[in-house]
Each structure stands twice: as C-alpha cells, then as structure tokens.
XYZ file of C-alpha atoms in Angstrom:
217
model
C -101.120 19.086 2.797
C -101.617 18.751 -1.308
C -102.643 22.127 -2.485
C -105.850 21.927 -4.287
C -105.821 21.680 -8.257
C -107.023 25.188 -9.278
C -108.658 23.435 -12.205
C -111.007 22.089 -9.538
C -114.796 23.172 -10.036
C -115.085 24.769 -6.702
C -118.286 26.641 -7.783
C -120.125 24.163 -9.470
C -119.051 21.819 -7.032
C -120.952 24.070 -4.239
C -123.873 24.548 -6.417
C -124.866 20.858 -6.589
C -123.873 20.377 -2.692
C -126.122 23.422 -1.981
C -128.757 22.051 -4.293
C -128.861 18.441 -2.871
C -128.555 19.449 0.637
C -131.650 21.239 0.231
C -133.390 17.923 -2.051
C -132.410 15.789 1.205
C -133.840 18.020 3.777
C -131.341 17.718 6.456
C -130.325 18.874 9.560
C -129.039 22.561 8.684
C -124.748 22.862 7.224
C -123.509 26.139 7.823
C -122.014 27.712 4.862
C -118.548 27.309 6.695
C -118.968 23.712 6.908
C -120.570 23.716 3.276
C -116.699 24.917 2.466
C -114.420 22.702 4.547
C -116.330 19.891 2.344
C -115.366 21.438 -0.215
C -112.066 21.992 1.134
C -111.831 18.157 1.848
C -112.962 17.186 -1.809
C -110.541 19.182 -3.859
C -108.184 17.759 -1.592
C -109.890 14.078 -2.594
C -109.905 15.443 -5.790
C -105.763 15.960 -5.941
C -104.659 12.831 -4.218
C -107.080 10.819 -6.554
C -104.955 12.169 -9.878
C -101.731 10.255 -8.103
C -102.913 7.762 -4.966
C -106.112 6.200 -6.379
C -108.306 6.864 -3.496
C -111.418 6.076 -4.957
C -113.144 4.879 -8.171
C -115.277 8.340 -9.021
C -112.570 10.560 -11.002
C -114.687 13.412 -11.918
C -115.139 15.753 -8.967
C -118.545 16.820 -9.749
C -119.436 13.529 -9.144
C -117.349 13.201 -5.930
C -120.217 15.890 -4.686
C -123.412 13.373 -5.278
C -121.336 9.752 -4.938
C -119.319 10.852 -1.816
C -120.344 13.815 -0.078
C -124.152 13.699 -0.440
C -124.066 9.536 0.271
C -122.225 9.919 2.995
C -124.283 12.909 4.521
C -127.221 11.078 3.825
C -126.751 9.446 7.287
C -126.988 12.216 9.281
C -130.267 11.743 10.385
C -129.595 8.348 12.199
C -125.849 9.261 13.685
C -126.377 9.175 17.157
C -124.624 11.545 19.737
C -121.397 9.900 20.970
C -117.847 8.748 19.196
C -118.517 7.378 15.901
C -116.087 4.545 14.531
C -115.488 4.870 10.703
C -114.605 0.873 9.957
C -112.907 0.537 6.193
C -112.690 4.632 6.302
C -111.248 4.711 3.024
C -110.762 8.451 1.741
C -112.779 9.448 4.618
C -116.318 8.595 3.529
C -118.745 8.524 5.419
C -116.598 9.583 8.271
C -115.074 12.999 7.476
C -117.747 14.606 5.462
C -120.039 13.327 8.777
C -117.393 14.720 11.039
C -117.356 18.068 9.107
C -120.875 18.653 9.950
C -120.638 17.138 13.473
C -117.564 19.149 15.036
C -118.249 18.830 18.503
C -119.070 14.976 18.123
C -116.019 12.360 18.122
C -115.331 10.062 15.216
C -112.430 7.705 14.708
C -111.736 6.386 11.108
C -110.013 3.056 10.635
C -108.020 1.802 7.935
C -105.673 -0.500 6.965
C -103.965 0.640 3.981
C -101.162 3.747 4.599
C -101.608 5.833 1.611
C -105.224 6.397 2.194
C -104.184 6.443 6.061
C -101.786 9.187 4.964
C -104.406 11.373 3.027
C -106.980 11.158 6.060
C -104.092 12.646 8.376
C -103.462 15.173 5.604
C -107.208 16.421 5.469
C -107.631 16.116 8.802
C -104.957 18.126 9.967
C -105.209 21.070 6.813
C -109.177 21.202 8.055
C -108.569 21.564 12.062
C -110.586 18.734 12.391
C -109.382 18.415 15.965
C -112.207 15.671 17.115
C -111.497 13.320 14.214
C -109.026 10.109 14.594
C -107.192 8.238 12.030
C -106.592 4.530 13.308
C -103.917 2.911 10.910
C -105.281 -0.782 11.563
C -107.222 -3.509 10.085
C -111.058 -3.274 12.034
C -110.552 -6.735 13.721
C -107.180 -5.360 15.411
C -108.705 -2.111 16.513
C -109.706 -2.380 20.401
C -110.950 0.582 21.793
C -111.145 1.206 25.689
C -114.876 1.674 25.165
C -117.613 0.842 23.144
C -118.611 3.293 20.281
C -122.375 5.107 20.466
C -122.278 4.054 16.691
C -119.875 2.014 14.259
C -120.479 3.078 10.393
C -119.351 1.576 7.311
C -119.428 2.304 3.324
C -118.707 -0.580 0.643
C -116.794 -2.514 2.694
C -117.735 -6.086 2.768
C -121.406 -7.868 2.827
C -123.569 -7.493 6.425
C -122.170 -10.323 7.301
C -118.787 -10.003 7.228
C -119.015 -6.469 8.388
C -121.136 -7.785 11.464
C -118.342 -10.418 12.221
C -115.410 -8.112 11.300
C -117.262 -5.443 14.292
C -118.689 -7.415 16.879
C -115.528 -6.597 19.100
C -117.316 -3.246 19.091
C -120.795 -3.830 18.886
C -121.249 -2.351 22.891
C -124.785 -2.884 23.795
C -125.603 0.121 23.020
C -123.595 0.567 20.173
C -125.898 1.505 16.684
C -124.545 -0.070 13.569
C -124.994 1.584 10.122
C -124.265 0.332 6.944
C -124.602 2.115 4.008
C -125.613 -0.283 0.465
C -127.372 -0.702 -2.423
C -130.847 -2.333 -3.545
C -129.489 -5.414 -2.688
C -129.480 -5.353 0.713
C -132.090 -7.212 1.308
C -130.251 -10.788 -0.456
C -127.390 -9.809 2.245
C -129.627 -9.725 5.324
C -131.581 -12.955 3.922
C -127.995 -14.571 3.543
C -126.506 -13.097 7.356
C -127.128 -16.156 9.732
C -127.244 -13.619 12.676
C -129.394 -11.242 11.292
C -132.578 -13.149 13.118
C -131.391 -12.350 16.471
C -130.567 -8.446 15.567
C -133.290 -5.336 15.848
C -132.187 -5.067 12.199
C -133.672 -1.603 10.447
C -133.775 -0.701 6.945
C -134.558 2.616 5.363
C -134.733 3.937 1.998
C -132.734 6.829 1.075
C -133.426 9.831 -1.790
C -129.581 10.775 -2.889
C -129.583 12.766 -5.684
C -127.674 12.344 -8.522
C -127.492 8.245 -7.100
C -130.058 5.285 -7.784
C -132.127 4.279 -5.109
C -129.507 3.229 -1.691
C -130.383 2.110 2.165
C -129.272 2.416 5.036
C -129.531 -0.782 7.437
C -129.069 -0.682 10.809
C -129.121 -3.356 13.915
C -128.252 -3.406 17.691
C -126.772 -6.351 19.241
C-alpha cells in the first residue's frame, strides 16, 4: 500500500469530517471509523498526485466532495450486499463500507489503475467485507440480486438504469447520487413512468444543493 504523504492535513481533515458529520445528523461513526476514512483519503490523497483518481486535488476538499457526499447516503442504504457500479476511487462505496463493516459491498470498475488502488485501500484498511470487481457493470453477473445497487457520476438515469437492470432483483433499491438537475434526467428516462422513482434533497456541507433518487423495478 502507498504510504500516506505526511504533508497530508490529517487534523484539519478530521475537523471538517467531525464537523459535517455532526451538520448531517447521521447515524453515529465511531471515532475508529472516523480514522480509517481518514486512512482511506490520505491514501486517495497519494495515488491522486501520480494515478489521477479523481478531479478534487486538494484533500480538504476530498473531506466535503467525497467523503461527506458519499456518506450522505447512509440513511437510505438498506441492509444486504451493496453493488458499487462505476466505483471509481471508491466513492460512495468504501467510505459507505467503512461505516457499514458488517454489511457486504462489492465495487465495480472497469479501469485497472483505479481497480488497483481500491485493492490497495481495501486490503491496508482490513476491509474484509468489501469486493473489488475488475469489470465493466454490463459484464458483471452476480449469483444473486443485490439488496441495493449505488452509483456516483456515472452516466445519466437512464443509462445507469439500462447499464443495471441485469441487477435490478425485485427487491433490489437503486440509488443514484446527482445534482439539481435531476429532475431534466428523470423527465428525459423513458422508463422512469413505470418505476416507484424517489427523490430527496440532501444538506452536504461544503457542496451546493445534491439528491439522491431512488426507484424499484
């Protein structure tokens, strides 16, 4: 695993995690789970300086844009294996998987260096219940339906909801994480009308105004 950059902000870092953890009300993070995301962002932090995981270079940012956006769905994860589609650096899945460690989530992704990184993190952090799937989300078959498939900035709802129907069980939750304009995507998804499609507002702070949609087949 890439030893952390000891120029990383570790302590301001945890001040605006503690800070906006307690602005979003959620279910309680223990303080050792407050540190293995901290753990996993210096490692984001690292890679980032050589791989280009992600767009967001400064790692106090990384805290509001990554961590707190992708913890911002813990309210609505159901109980059940949790499939990560476009997984990224991990987001939402690992900083979700952090605070869930008896729950199991699979990431998939296509591309190997980020592939690489997750199986980095995940094995440095013990995250023993966590998956990485090297594979585009169409190729990924799964013995069994997922309790939830979640996704980050990886295509429109429409695409996502063809690119995961394989998976959409029926009782499989979908969550999609986007912007304010959601609502132009689920006026332009043709199947949108025969979904129980959900969307709720979400308070990140540090982020402009984002929502969560969700649907069952």
């Amino acid at each position: 695993m890439v030893a952390p950059s000891p120029s990383f902000p570790r302590d301001q870092a945890r001040r605006i995690l503690d800070a906006g953890l307690e602005a979003m009300a959620l279910e309680p993070v223990s303080a050792d789970r407050r540190s293995l995301l901290l753990d996993y962002l210096g490692q984001l932090a690292q890679w980032n300086r050589v791989h280009n995981l992600t767009a967001v270079r400064d790692p106090l940012e990384m805290v509001s844009h990554h961590l707190l956006d992708s913890l911002s769905l813990l309210p609505w994860v159901p109980g059940g294996e949790v499939c990560d589609i476009g997984s990224g650096a991990g987001l939402p899945g690992l900083p979700l998987a952090i605070c869930r460690p008896d729950q199991t989530f699979t990431l998939v992704e296509p591309t190997g260096k980020r592939a690489a990184f997750l199986r980095s993190v995940v094995a440095g952090l013990g995250l023993s219940r966590v998956r990485i799937i090297q594979s585009r989300s169409e190729a990924y078959r799964p013995a069994a339906y997922p309790a939830a498939v979640i996704s980050r900035a990886v295509a429109s709802l429409a695409e996502l909801d063809l690119m995961t129907q394989h998976l959409q069980g029926p009782a499989t939750l979908c969550l999609a994480l986007k912007g304010p304009r959601a609502a132009d995507e689920i006026a332009a998804w043709p199947r949108a009308a025969e979904l129980q499609v959900t969307v709720q507002n979400l308070q990140v702070p540090g982020l402009p105004p984002r929502v969560l949609v969700g649907w069952q087949a």
